[in-house]
XYZ file of C-alpha atoms in Angstrom:
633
model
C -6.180 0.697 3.404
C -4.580 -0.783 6.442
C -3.374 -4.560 6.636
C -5.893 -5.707 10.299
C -9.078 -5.776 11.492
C -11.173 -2.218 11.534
C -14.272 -1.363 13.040
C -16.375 -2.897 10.912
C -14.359 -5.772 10.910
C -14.463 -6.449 14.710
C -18.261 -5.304 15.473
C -19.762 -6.338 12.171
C -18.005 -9.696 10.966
C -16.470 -10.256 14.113
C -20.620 -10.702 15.289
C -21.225 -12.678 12.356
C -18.073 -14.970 12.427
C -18.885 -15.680 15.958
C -22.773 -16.634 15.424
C -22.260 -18.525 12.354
C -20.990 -21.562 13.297
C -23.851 -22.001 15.566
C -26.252 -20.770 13.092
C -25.014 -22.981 10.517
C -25.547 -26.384 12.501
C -29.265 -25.538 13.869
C -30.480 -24.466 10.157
C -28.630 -28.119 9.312
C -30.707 -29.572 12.185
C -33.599 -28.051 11.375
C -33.306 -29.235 7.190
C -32.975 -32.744 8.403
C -36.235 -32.572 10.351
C -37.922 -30.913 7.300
C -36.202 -33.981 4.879
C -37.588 -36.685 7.170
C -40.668 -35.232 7.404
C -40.585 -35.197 3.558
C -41.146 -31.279 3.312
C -38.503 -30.559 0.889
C -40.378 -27.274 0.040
C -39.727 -26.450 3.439
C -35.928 -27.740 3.799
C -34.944 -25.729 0.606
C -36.190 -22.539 2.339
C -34.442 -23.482 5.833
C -31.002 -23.989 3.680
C -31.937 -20.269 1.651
C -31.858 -18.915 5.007
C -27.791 -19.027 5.552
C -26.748 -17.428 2.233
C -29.968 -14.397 3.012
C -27.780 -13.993 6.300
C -24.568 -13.758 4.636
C -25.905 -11.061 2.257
C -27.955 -9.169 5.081
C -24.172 -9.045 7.347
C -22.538 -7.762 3.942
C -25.352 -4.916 3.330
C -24.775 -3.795 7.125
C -20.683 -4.169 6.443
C -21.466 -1.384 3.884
C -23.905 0.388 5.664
C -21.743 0.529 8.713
C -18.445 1.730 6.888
C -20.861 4.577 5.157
C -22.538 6.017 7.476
C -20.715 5.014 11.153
C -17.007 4.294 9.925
C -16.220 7.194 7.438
C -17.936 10.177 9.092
C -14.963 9.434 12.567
C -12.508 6.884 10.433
C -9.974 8.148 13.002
C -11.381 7.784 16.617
C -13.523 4.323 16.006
C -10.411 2.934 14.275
C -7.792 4.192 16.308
C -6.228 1.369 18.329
C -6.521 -0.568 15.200
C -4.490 2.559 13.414
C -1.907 1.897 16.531
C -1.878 -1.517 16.200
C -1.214 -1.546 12.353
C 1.611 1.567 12.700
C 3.358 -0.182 15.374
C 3.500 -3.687 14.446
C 4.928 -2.935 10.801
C 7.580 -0.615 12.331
C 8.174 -3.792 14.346
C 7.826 -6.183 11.014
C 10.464 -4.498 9.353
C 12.917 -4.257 12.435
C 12.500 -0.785 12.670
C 10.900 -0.885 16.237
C 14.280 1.074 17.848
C 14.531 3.256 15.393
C 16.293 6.507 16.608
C 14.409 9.751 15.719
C 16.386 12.707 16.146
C 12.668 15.338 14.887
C 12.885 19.086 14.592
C 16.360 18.528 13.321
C 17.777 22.457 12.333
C 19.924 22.352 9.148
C 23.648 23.249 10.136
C 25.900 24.865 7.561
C 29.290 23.448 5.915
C 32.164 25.568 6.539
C 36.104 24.907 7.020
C 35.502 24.106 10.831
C 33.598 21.078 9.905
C 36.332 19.831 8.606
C 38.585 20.371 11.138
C 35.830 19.339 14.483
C 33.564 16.741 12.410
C 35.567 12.810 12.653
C 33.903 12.048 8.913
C 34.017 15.023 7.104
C 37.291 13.767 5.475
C 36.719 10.380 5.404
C 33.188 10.703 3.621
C 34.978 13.627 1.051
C 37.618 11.254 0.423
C 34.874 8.697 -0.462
C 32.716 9.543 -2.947
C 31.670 7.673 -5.803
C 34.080 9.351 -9.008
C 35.596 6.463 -11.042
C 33.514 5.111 -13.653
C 32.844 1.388 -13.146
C 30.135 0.628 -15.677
C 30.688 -2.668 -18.125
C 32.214 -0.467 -21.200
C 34.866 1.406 -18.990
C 35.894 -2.110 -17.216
C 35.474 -4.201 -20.131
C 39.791 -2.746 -20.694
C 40.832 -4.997 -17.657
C 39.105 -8.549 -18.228
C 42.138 -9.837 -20.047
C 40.434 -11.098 -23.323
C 37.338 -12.258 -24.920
C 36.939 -15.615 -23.357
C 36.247 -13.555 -19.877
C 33.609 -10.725 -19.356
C 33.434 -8.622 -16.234
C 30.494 -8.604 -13.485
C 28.588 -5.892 -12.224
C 30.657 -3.705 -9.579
C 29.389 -3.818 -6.200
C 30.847 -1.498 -3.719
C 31.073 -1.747 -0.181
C 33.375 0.052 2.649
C 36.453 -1.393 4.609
C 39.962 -0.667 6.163
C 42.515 -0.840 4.408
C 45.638 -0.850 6.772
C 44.342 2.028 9.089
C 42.094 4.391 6.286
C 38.239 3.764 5.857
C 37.937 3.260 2.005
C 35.449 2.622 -0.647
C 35.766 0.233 -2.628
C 34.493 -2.008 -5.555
C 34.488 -4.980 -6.631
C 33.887 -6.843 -10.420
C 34.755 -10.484 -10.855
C 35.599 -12.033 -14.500
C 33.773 -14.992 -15.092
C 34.187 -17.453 -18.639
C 32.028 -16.453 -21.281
C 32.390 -20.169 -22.012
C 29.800 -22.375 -20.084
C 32.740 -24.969 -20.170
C 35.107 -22.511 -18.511
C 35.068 -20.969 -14.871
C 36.618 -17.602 -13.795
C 39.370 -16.182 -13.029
C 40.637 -13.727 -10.354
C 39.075 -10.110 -9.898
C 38.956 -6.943 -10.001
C 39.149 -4.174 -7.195
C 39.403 -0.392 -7.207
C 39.172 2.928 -5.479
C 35.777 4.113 -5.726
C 36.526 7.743 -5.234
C 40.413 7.867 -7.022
C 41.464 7.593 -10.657
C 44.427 7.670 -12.505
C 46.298 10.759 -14.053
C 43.860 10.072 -17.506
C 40.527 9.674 -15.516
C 40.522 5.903 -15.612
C 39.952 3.912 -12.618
C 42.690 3.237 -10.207
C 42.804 -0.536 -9.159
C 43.680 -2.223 -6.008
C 43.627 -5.489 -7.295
C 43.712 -6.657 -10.995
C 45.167 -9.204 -13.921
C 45.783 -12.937 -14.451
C 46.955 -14.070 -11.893
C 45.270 -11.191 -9.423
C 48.019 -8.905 -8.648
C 47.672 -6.839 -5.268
C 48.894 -3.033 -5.782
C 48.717 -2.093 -1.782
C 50.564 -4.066 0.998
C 47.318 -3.838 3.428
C 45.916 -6.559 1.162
C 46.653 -10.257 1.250
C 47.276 -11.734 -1.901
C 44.797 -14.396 -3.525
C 46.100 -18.163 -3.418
C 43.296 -19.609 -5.448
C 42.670 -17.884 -8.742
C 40.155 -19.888 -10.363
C 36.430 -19.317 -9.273
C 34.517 -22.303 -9.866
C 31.920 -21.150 -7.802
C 29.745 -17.616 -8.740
C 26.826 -15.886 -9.165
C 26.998 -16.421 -13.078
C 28.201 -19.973 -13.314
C 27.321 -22.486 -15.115
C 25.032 -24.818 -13.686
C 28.077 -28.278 -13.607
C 31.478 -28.343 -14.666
C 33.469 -31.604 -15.664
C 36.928 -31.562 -14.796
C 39.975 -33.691 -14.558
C 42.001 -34.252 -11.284
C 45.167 -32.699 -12.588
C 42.703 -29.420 -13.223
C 41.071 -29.573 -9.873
C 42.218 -30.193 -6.361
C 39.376 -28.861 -4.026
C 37.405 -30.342 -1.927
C 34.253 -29.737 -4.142
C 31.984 -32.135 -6.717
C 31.894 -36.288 -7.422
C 33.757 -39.021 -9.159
C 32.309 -39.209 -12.294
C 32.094 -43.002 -11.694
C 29.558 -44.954 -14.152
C 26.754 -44.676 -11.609
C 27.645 -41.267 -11.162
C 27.594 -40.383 -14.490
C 24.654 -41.476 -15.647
C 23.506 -39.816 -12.757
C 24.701 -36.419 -14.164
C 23.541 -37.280 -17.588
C 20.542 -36.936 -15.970
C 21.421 -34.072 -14.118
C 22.190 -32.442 -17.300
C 19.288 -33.634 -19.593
C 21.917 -36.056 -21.024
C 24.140 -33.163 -22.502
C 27.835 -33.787 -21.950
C 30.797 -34.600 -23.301
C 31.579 -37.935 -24.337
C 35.354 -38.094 -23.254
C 34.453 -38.211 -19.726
C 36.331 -40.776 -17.552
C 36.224 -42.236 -14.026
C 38.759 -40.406 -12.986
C 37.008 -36.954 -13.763
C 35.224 -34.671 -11.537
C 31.475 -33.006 -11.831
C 31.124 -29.973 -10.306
C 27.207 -29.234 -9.515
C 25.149 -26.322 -8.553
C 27.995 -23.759 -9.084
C 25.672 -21.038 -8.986
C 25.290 -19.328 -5.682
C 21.891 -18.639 -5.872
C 21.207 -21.703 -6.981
C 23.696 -23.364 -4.400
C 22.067 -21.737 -1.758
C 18.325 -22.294 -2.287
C 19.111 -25.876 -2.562
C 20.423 -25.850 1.350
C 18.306 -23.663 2.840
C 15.069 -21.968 0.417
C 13.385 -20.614 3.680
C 15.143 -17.778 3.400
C 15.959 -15.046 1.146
C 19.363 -13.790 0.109
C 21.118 -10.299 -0.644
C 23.277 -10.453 -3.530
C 26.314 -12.130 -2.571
C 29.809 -10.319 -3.219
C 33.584 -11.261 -3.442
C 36.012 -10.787 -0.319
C 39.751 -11.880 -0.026
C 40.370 -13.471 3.701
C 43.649 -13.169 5.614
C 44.463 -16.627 4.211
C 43.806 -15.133 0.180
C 40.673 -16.967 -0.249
C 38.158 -15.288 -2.606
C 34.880 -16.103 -0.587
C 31.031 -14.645 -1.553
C 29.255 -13.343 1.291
C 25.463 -12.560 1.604
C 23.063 -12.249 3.977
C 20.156 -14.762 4.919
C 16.702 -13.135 6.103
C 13.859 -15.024 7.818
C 10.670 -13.409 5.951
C 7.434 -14.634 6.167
C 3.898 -12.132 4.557
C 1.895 -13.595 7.940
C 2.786 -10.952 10.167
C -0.434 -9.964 11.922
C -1.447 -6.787 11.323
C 1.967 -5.567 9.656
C 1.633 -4.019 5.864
C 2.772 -6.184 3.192
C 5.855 -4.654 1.686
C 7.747 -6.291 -1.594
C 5.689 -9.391 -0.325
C 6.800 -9.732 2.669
C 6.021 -7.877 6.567
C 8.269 -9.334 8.864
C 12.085 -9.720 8.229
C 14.758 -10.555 10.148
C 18.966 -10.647 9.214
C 19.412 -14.133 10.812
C 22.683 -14.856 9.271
C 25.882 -14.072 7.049
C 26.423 -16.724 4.655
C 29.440 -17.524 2.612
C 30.511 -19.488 0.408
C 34.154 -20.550 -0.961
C 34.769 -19.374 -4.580
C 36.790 -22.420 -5.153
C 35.846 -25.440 -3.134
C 32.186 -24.311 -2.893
C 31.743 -24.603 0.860
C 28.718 -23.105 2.471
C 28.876 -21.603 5.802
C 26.055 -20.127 7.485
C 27.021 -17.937 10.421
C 24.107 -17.196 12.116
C 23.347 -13.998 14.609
C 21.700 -14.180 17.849
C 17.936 -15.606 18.379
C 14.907 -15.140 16.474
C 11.188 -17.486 16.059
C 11.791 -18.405 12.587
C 15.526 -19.390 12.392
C 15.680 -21.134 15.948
C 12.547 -23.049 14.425
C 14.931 -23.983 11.496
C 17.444 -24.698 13.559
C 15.321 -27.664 15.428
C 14.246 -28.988 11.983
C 17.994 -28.983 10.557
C 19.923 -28.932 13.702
C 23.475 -28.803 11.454
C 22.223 -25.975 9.462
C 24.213 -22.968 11.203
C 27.749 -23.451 12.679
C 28.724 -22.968 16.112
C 31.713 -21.236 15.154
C 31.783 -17.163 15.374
C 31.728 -15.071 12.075
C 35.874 -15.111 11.445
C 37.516 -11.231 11.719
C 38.381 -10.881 8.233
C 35.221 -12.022 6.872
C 33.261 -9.173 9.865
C 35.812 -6.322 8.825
C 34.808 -6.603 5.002
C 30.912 -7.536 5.517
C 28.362 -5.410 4.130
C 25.268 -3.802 5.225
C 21.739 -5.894 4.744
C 20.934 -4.692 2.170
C 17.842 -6.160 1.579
C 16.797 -5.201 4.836
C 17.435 -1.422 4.444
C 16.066 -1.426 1.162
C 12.467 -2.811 2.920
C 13.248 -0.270 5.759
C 13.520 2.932 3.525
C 10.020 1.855 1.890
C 8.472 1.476 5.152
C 9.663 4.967 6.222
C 7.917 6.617 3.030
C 5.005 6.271 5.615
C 5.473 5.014 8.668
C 8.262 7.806 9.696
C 4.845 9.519 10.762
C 4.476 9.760 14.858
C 1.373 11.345 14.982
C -1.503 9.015 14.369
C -4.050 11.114 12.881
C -1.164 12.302 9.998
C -0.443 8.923 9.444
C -3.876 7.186 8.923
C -4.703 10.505 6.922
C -1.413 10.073 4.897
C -0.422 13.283 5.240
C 3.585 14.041 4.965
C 4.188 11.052 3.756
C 7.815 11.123 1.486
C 9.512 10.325 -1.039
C 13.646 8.487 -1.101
C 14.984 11.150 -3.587
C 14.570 10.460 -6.838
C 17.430 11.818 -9.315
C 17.530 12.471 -13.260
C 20.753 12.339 -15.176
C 21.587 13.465 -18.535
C 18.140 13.321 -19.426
C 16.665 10.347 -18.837
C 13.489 9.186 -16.550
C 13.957 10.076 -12.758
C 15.321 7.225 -10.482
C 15.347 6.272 -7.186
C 18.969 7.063 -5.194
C 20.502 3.865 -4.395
C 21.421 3.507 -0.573
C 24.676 5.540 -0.201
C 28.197 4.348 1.597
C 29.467 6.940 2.984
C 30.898 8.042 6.409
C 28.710 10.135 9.209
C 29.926 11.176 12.675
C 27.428 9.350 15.466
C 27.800 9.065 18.858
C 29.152 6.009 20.725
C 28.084 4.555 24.257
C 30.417 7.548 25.904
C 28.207 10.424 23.966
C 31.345 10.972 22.086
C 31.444 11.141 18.140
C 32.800 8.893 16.453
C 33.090 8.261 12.275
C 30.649 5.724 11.387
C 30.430 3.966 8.220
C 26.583 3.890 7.434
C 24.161 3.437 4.728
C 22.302 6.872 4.000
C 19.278 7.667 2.440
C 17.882 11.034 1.776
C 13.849 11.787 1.603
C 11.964 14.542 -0.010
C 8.446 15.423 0.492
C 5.865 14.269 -1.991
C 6.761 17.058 -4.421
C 10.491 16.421 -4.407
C 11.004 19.945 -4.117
C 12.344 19.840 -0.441
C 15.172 17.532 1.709
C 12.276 16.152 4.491
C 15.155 13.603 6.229
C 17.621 11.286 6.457
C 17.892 7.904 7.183
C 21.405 5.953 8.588
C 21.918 2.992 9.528
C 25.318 2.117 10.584
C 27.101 -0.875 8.524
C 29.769 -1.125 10.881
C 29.880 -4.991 11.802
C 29.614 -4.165 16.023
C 26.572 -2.503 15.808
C 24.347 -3.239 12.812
C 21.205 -2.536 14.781
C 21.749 1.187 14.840
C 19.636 3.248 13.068
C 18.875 7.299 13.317
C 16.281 9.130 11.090
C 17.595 12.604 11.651
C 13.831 14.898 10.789
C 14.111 18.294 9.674
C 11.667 21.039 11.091
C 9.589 22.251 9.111
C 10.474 25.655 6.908
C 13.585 23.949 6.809
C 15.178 23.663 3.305
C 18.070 21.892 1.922
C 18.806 21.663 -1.788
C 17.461 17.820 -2.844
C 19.725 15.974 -5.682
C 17.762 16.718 -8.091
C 17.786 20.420 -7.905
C 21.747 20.060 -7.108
C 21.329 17.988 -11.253
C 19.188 21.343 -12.075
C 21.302 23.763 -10.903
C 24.196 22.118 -12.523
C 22.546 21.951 -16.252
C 22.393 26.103 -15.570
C 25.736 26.839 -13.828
C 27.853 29.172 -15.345
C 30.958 27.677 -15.464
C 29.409 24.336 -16.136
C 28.413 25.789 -19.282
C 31.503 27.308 -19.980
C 33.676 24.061 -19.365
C 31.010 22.247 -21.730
C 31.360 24.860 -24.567
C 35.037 24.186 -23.887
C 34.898 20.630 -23.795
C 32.348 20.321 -27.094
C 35.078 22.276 -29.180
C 37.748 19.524 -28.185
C 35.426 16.706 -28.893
C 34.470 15.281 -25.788
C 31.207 13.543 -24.926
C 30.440 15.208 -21.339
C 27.583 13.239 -19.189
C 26.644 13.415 -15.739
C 27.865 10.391 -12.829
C 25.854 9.338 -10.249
C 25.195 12.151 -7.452
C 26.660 11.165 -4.048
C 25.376 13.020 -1.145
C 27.623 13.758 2.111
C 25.849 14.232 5.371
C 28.109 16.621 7.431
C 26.915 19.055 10.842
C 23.455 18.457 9.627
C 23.604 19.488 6.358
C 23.848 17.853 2.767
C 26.757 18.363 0.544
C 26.440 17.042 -3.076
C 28.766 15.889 -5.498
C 28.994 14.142 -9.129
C 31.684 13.058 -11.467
C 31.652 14.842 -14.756
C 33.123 12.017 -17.334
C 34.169 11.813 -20.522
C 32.874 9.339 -22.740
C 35.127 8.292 -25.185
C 34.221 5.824 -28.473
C 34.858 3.379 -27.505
C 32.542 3.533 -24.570
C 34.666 4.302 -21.666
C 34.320 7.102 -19.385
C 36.953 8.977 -18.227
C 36.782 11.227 -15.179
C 37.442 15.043 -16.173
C 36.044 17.282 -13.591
C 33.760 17.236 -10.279
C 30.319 18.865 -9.744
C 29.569 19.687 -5.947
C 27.391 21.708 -4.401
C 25.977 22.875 -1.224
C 22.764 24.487 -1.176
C 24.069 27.954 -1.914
C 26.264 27.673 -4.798
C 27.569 24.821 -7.295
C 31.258 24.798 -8.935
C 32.941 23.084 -10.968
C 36.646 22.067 -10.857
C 38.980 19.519 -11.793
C 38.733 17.431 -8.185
C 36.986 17.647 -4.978
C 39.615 19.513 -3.047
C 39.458 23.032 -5.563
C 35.274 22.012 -5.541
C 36.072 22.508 -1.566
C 38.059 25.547 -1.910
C 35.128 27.066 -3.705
C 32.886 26.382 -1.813
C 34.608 26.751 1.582
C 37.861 27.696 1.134
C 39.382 24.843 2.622
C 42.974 23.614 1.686
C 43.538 19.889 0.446
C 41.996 17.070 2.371
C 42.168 14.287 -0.520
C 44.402 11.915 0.574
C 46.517 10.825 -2.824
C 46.855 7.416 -3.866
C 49.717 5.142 -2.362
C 50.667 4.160 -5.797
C 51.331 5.901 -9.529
C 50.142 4.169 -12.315
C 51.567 7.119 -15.253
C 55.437 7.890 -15.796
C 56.457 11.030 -14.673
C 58.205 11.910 -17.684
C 54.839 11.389 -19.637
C 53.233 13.902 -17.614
C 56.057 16.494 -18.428
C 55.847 15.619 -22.094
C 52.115 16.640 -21.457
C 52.546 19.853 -19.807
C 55.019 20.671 -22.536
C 52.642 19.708 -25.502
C 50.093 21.916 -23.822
C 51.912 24.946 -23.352
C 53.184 24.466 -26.868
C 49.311 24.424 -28.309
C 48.566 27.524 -25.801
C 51.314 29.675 -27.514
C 50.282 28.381 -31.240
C 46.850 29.592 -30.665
C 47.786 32.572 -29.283
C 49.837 33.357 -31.811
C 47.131 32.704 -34.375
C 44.815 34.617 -32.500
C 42.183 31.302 -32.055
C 40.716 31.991 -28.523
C 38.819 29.076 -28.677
C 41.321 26.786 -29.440
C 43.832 29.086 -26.808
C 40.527 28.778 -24.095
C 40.671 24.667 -24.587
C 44.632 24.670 -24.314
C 44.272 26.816 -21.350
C 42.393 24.053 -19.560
C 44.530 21.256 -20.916
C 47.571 22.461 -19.740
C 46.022 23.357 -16.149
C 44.636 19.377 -16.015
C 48.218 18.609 -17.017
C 50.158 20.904 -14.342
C 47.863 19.083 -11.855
C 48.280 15.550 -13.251
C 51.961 16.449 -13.036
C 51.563 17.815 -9.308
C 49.897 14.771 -8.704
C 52.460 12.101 -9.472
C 55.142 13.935 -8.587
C 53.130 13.729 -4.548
C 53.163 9.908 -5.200
C-alpha cells in the first residue's frame, strides 16, 4: 500500500483518535466513583468498556475497507493517492522533473554524427578497457600494495570530455599507507588490449600535459585504511595526527585496545581515524555519504570527494525507499589524502542542513567549492540511485494507473556470459540537451534506461545532467506506446546468435582464447539507443585483454575490431575515434608482428590448414591495424 492516511484512516480512526482522549478520562472518572463507592464489580466493567471500544473501531476499520473502501479504492482515496504521488516525487527531489512523454524513437544514421554535439563525444566514451582487480593487479608495483576498486567519472582533459577511472593502491600492511594511483582511459587501450593509463607508478607519473602532477605521494588517508598509524617526524610532515606524548599515548593505547608497538617515542606521531568513512561519521553522522573518490587539484593534491545528503524516513506521506523518503545533496565533502583535512562545501539552503548549521555553526565553510575540485566532481550518486527506484513507479502521471500499478518499469536488467541478470549501473556518457537559449548543447549526464515489467521493451530514459552548473537538471524522455527499441538484454541475445560473432568465436576457440562478454554501455543519440560491449580476452593469468567490439542498433549487430568499423557497419560512417595522445608499443614491434602474421598466413596456406590460415587471417588484420594505429600516434 501507500505510505499516509486513507479513507479509512481519516473517517474511521481519525473519529476514534479524536473521541478517545475524551472517552478515556470520563470512563476514568466514572471507575473512581464506582471504587469509592466500593463497587469494584462495577469499576472492572466501566474499565472493560475502553478495550470493547477499541475492538468495535477495529471491526468497523475492516468492515469499512471491505465493503466501502475496496468496491471505489480510487475515487474515496484519491486526494490521498495525490497527496502520496506528489509528495514522494518531492521526497526524492524529483519534484522538477522534466518529462519529455510520447517521445517517437529517431533512427541513427551518419547525419547524427555530423548535426548531434555528443554523438562523438559519447562514441568516443564508452566503457572498453578492462579494469577489474586481476587485469589491474599488473600496475600496483608489488605485493606489499593491492589496487582499489575503479570508479569512473567524466572530466576535461585540456579541451576533450573524457572518461575516466580511477584505482588507488593502498598497503596490504596495516602498518603501511598508500601510495600514488592509478588513472586510465575508460574507452582506449593499448596496441595488446590492455588498458591505456593516464596516470601510473611509484612515484605517480602523468602521461598527458593537461594533468598536473601529484606533489604528495603517500595517502595516509583512504577508504581502506587502517584505523591509526604511528609515525616518526622525519616520515611525516603534514598537518595531520598528535604527539605521541606519555599522556597521549596511553591515550592511544586505549584507542587501540592497548595494541602497539613498543618503540614508540615522544617525538612520534599517531595518526587516527584514517578511514574516510570512518573520518567522516565522526564529524558529522547526520548525514549519509556517496562513496568518496580520488581527484588531483591544480596544486597536485590527491583529495577524496563525496557527497553529503540530509535524509531523514519522516517525510509525511512520502514512500519509504532504501529507508529513507526525503533526501537532499546538501554538500560536497573532501578530504586531503595526506594531511586528512575535512572540508565540507555546502550548496544552497535546505530545513535539515541550515538546522545543522545552527547546532554546529563551524560545520560548513564559507568558502565556494574551488574550480578544480567542481570541474572533476561527480554526479550524486546516491541520489540518482534513490531517484531511478522512485521512477519504477512514480514516472506514472495518471492517477488511476498509478494507484492501480499499472505500467510500472523496470531499470534494465542485463545478463552476461551466463550468469544471473543484473541491474545496469547508472551510465556516464554524453547526451545533447538544450541550454537556456533552446540551443543544444553536449551534456555530460548520468543515464538510465527502463523496460516495461517484462523486459522485453525500452519504456524510457532517465538523465540527469552531472555537469557541476546545473546538477538539478533532470529529463525522463517517455516513449509512446507501440514504440520499440532493442533493450540490453536482447542487444546480449542477439549477440550470443550473431553470425559473425560465432564465427570470430570459432576463430578465437581454435587459437586458445577465453572470449567473455564486458559490460554493455548504451548511447542515447536523436532519440534512439545505440549499444555497445567489449569482447575481451581472458588470459591465465586473469587479465582481460580487449579484442573486438559488439554494437548494435536495433536492426542489426556486428562485430569488429573497434568502434569506428562497428560504425561503418552499421552506418557507414568514416572514423570518429579520436586516437590516443600517447604510444605505449614500439613501432618496430608492431612491424615484427605484421611480419610474423603474414608469415603464419602463407605457412598455412601452403599446408592447406584453413583453420589455422582463417585465425592468421584475423591476426594479421588486428596487426595491420595495431600498426596503423601507432604509426597515427
Amino acid at each position: 500500500g501507500l505510505t499516509g492516511a486513507g479513507y479509512t484512516d481519516m473517517y474511521v480512526w481519525g473519529v476514534y483518535y479524536r473521541i478517545a482522549p475524551y472517552f478515556v478520562v470520563a470512563l476514568l472518572g466514572v471507575a473512581a466513583f464506582f471504587f469509592l463507592k466500593k463497587q469494584f464489580k462495577r469499576v472492572l466493567l466501566t474499565l472493560l468498556v475502553f478495550p470493547v471500544c477499541l475492538l468495535a473501531t477495529l471491526a468497523a476499520a475492516r468492515l469499512t475497507d471491505s465493503f466501502v473502501v475496496k468496491p471505489n479504492a480510487f475515487a474515496l482515496q484519491k486526494t490521498s493517492i495525490e497527496t502520496n504521488w506528489y509528495l514522494t516525487r518531492r521526497g526524492f527531489d524529483l519534484e522538477f522533473l522534466l518529462n519529455v512523454n510520447d517521445t517517437a524513437v529517431g533512427a541513427f544514421t551518419k547525419d547524427t554524427l555530423q548535426t548531434d554535439p555528443s554523438a562523438v563525444t559519447a562514441l568516443n566514451n564508452l566503457k572498453l578497457a578492462d579494469t577489474s582487480a586481476e587485469t589491474l593487479s599488473q600496475y600496483k608495483a608489488g605485493e606489499s600494495y593491492y589496487l582499489t576498486s575503479a570508479q569512473y567519472r567524466q572530466m576535461m582533459i585540456g579541451e576533450t570530455p573524457t572518461l575516466i577511472y580511477t584505482s588507488t593502491r593502498e598497503s596490504a600492511s596495516p602498518s603501511g599507507h598508500g601510495e600514488g594511483l592509478l588513472m586510465g582511459y575508460a574507452s582506449r587501450t593499448d596496441a595488446e588490449g590492455n588498458p591505456l593509463l593516464l596516470m601510473e607508478g611509484i612515484p605517480t607519473q602523468t602521461h598527458n600535459a593537461a594533468l598536473p602532477e601529484i606533489r604528495n605521494n603517500a595517502l595516509y588517508f583512504s577508504p581502506n585504511a587502517s584505523e591509526s598509524l604511528v609515525l616518526s617526524p622525519s616520515d611525516y610532515n603534514g598537518n595531520a595526527g598528535i604527539k605521541l606524548t606519555f599522556l597521549n599515548r596511553a591515550a592511544y593505547l586505549l584507542h587501540n585496545h592497548g595494541s602497539t608497538s613498543s618503540a614508540v617515542t615522544d617525538t612520534d606521531i599517531g595518526l587516527l581515524n584514517r578511514k574516510i568513512s570512518d573520518r567522516l561519521n565522526r564529524l558529522a553522522p547526520f548525514f549519509r555519504y556517496d562513496t568518496p573518490y580520488p581527484i588531483v587539484t591544480d596544486q597536485g593534491d590527491v583529495l577524496w570527494v563525496c557527497e553529503a545528503y540530509a535524509v531523514t524516513d519522516r517525510y509525511p506521506f512520502a514512500q519509504t525507499f532504501d529507508g529513507v523518503n526525503y533526501i537532499r545533496n546538501v554538500a560536497t565533502v573532501t578530504v586531503d589524502a595526506y594531511n586528512g583535512t575535512v572540508t565540507f562545501y555546502r550548496h544552497g539552503h535546505e530545513p535539515i542542513s541550515n538546522t545543522y548549521q545552527k547546532i554546529y555553526p563551524t560545520l560548513f565553510t564559507a568558502e565556494p567549492l574551488p574550480e578544480s575540485v567542481a570541474a572533476q566532481r561527480r554526479a550524486p550518486e546516491l541520489l540518482y540511485k534513490l531517484q531511478m527506484q522512485v521512477l519504477e513507479q512514480y514516472h506514472e502521471t495518471d492517477l488511476q494507473r498509478f494507484y492501480l500499478r499499472q505500467g510500472a518499469w523496470n531499470c534494465a536488467k542485463v545478463s552476461y556470459n551466463g550468469e544471473e541478470a543484473k541491474r545496469l549501473d547508472p551510465i556516464p556518457t554524453w547526451v545533447s540537451l538544450p541550454d537556456a537559449q533552446d540551443t543544444l548543447q553536449q551534456t555530460p549526464v548520468l543515464m538510465t534506461v527502463y523496460t516495461d515489467k517484462s523486459g522485453t521493451n525500452v519504456t524510457a530514459v532517465f538523465l540527469r545532467d552531472s555537469s557541476s552548473w546545473n546538477r538539478d537538471r533532470m529529463v525522463l524522455y517517455v516513449f509512446s506506446e507501440g514504440q520499440t527499441q532493442m533493450t540490453p538484454q536482447a542487444f546480449i541475445s542477439s549477440l550470443a546468435t550473431n553470425q559473425d560473432y560465432l564465427l570470430r568465436q570459432a576463430n578465437w576457440q581454435a587459437a586458445g582464447l577465453n572470449i567473455t562478454c564486458g559490460q554493455v554501455s548504451p548511447v542515447f543519440l536523436n532519440h534512439c539507443l545505440l549499444y555497445a560491449t567489449p569482447l575481451y580476452n581472458n588470459a591465465a593469468t586473469g587479465e582481460k585483454r580487449l579484442v573486438a567490439v559488439a554494437m548494435g542498433n536495433g536492426k542489426r549487430v556486428v562485430v569488429r575490431n573497434n568502434v569506428s568499423d562497428c560504425l561503418s557497419a552499421l552506418i557507414s560512417a568514416g572514423n570518429i575515434i579520436t586516437a590516443p595522445e600517447e604510444s605505449q608499443t614500439d613501432l618496430n614491434d608492431l612491424i615484427d608482428a605484421v611480419v610474423q602474421a603474414y608469415d603464419q598466413v602463407r605457412e598455412s596456406n601452403a599446408q592447406s590448414d584453413w583453420s589455422a590460415y582463417g585465425n592468421a587471417m584475423n591476426e594479421l588484420e588486428s596487426a595491420i591495424r595495431r600498426l596503423e594505429n601507432g604509426k597515427n600516434k
